[in-house]
Coordinates of C-alpha atoms in Angstrom, one line a residue:
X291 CA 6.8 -21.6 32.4
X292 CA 7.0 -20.4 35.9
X293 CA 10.9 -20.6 36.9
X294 CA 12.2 -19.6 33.5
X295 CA 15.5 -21.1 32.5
X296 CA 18.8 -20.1 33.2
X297 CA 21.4 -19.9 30.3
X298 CA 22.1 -23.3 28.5
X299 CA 19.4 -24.5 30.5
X300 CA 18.3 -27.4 28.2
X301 CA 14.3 -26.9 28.6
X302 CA 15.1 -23.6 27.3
X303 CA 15.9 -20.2 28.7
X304 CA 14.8 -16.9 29.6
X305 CA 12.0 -15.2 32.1
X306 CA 9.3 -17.3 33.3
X307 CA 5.7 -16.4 34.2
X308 CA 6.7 -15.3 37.9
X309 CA 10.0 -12.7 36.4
X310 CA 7.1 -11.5 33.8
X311 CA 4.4 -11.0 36.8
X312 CA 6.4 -8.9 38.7
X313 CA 4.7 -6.6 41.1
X314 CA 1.0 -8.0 39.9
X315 CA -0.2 -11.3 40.5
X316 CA 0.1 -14.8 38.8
X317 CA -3.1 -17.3 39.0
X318 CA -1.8 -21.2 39.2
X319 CA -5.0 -22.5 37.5
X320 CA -5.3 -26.5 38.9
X321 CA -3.4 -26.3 41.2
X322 CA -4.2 -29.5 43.0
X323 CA -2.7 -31.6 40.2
X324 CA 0.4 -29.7 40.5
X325 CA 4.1 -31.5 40.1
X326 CA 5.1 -32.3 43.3
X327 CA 8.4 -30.4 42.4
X328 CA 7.0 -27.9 41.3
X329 CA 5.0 -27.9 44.9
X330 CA 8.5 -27.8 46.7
X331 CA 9.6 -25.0 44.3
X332 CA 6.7 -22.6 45.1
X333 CA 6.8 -23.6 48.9
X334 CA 10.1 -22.1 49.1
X335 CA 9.3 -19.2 47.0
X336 CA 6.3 -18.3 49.3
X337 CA 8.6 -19.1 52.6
X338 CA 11.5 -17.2 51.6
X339 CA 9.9 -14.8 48.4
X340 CA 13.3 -15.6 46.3
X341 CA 13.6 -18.2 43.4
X342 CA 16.0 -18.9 41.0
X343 CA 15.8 -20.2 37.5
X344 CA 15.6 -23.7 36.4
X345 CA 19.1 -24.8 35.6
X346 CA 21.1 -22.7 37.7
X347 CA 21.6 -18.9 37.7
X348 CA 21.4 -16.3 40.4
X349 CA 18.8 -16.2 43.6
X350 CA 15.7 -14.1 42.9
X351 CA 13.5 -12.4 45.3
X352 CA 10.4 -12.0 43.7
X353 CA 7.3 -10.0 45.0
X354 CA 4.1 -11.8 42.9
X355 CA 1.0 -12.9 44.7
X356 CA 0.1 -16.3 44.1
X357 CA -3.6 -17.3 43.5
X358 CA -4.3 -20.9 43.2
X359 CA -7.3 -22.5 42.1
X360 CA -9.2 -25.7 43.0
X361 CA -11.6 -27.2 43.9
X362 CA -10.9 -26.0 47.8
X363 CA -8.2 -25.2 49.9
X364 CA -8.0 -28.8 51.4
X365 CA -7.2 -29.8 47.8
X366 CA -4.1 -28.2 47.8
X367 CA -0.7 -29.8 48.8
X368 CA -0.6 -29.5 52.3
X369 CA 3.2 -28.1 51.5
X370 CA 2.0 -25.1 50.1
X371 CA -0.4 -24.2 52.9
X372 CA 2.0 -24.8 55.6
X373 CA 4.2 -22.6 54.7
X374 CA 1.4 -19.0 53.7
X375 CA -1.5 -18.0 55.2
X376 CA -4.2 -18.5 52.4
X377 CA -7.1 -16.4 52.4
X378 CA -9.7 -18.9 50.1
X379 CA -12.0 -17.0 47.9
X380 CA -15.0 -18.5 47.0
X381 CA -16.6 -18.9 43.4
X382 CA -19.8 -20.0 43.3
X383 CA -20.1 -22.6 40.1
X384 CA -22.3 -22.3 37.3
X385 CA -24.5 -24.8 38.4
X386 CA -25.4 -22.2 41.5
X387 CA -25.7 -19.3 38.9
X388 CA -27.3 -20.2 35.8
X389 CA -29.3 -17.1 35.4
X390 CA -25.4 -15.7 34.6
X391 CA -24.8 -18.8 31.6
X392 CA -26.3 -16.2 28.5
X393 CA -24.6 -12.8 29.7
X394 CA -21.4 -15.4 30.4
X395 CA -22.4 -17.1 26.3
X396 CA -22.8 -14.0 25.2
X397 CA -19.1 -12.5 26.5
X398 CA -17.5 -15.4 25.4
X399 CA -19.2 -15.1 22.0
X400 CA -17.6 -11.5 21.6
X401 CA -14.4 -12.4 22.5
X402 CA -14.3 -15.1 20.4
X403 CA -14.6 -12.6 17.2
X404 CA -12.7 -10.3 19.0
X405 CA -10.0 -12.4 17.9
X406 CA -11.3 -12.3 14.5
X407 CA -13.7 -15.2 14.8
X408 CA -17.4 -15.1 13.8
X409 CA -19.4 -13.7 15.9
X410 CA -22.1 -16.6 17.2
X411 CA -25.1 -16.3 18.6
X412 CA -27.4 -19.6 20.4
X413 CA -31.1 -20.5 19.1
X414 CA -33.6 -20.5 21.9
X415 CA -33.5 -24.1 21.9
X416 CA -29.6 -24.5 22.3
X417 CA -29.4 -21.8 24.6
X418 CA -31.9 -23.7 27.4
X419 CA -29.7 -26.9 26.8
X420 CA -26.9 -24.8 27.9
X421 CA -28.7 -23.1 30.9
X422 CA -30.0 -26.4 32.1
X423 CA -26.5 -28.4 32.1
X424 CA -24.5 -28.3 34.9
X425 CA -21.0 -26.8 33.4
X426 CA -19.0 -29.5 35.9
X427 CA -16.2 -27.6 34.7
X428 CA -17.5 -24.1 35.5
X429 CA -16.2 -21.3 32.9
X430 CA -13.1 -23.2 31.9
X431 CA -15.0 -25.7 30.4
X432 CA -17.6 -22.9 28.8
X433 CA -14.6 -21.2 27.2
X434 CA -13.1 -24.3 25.8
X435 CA -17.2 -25.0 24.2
X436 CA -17.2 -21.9 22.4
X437 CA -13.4 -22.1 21.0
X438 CA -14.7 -25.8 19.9
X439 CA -17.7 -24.2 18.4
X440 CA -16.4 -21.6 16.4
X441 CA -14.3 -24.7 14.9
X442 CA -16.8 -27.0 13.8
X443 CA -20.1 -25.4 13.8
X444 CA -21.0 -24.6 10.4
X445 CA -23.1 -21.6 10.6
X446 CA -22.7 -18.0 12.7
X447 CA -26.3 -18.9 14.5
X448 CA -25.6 -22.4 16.8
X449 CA -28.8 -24.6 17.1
X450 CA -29.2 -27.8 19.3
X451 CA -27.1 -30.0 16.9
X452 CA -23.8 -27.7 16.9
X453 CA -23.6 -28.3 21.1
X454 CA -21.4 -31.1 21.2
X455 CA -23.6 -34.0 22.8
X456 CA -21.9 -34.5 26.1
X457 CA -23.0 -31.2 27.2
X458 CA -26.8 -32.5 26.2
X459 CA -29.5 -33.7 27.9
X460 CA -30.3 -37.5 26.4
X461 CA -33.8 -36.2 25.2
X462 CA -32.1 -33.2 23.4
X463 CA -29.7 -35.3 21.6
X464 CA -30.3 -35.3 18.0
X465 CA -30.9 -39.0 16.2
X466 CA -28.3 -40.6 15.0
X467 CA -29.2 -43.0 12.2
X468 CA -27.5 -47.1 12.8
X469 CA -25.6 -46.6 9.4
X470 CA -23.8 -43.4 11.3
X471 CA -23.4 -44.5 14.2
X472 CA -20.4 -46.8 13.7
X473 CA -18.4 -44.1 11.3
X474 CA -18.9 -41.1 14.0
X475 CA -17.8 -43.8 16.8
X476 CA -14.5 -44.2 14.7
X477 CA -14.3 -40.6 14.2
X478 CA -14.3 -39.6 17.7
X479 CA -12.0 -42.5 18.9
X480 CA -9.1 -40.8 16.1
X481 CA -10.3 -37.3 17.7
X482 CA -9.5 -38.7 20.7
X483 CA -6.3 -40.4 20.2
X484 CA -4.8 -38.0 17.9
X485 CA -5.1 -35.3 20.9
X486 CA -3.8 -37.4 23.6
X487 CA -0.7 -38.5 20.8
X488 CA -0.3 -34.6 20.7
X489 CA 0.2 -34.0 24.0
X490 CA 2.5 -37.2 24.9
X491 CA -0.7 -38.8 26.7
X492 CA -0.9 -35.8 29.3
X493 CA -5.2 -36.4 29.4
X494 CA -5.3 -32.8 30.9
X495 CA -3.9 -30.9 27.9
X496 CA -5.7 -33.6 25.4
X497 CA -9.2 -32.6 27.4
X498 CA -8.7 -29.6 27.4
X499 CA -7.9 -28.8 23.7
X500 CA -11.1 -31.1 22.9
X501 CA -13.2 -29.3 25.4
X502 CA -13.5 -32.7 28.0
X503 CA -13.1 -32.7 31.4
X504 CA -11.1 -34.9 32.9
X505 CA -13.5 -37.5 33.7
X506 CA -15.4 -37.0 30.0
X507 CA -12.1 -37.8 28.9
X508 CA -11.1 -41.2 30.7
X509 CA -14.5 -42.1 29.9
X510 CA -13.5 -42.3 26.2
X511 CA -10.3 -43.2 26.7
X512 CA -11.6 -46.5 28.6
X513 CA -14.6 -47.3 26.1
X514 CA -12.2 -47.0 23.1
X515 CA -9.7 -48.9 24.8
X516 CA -7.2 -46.3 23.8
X517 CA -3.6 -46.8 25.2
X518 CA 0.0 -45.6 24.6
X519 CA 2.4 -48.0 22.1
X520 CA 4.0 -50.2 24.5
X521 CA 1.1 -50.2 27.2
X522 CA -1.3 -52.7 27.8
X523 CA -4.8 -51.4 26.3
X524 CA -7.3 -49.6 29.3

């Protein structure tokens, strides 16, 4: 995705994210769980500013401004920040911010008809569950609420039990009656399972298309007892 690939290149070939970026500037979102080839690959890029497809093919020089984000800069791998001076910006989370959560809701909403979607819009009720959690995953994991929403919530107007219950408060939770409780425990363990299956057991991409974060994730993972065919059981 970055590098491209170089003609017969067997991961495919053509442009990568860093050819298509030319000139502007290409954000490396997590980047402290980056490859660590792919850490030696953008190392020498930023040393030397040339690059060269995956697979072969001709030298580069490329002119794209990297911006990396994690959690801070000592996160990063300590290859990349020998080699640049990096100039760390900042964001204050959510959980710093929560008088911006609605107008941030409220964007996301839009955007999500934009791309011809229904346009949503919170109760009172679900909208202070959402201004009192602590959005550990800031507005990635905001963004990948509302996609989830405009999935499964039935209705245009999203009360208190359309907010998927990790991202509740235990008081706010609605009931859940015995005879239920074992049938949506099954349902979310196949939720769960079929995502990871999806994405060859890379948790990351399997959290992220189910709106998780990493730890909500291995959380489930572990009290399912999920694991790959061939592996030992977490």
């Amino acid at each position: 995705r970055l590098f491209g690939g170089a003609r017969g290149y067997a991961g495919g070939s053509g442009p990568g994210l860093l050819e298509e970026a030319e000139g502007g500037m290409a954000l490396i979102e997590d980047a402290h769980r980056l490859h660590p080839e792919l850490v030696q690959r953008l190392a020498a890029y930023l040393a030397t500013g040339t690059y060269a497809r995956l697979g072969g093919g001709r030298e580069r020089r490329g002119t794209v401004r990297l911006a990396f984000q994690a959690p801070s800069e000592q996160a990063l791998s300590p290859e990349l920040t020998a080699v640049t001076t990096l100039a760390a910006i900042r964001v204050p989370s959510l959980r710093e911010r929560p008088e911006d959560i609605p107008a941030l809701l409220d964007h996301l909403f839009s955007v999500e008809a934009s791309r011809g979607g229904r346009r949503m819009t919170l109760t009172s009720k679900a909208l202070r569950a959402l201004e009192t959690y602590d959005w550990p995953g800031n507005i990635r994991e905001m963004e990948l609420m509302v996609s989830r929403l405009a999935v499964t919530a039935p209705e245009e107007r999203i009360d208190i039990a359309d907010i998927p219950p990790e991202v509740l408060a235990e008081g706010e939770r609605p009931p859940v009656l015995p005879e239920d409780a074992a049938e949506l425990r099954d349902m979310e363990r196949q939720q769960v399972l079929n995502a990871l299956e999806r994405h060859g057991w890379v948790q990351s991409r399997a959290a992220r298309e189910l709106g998780l974060t990493l730890r909500q994730i291995g959380y489930r993972i572990r009290k399912y007892g999920l694991a790959r065919e061939g592996e030992e059981e977490v």
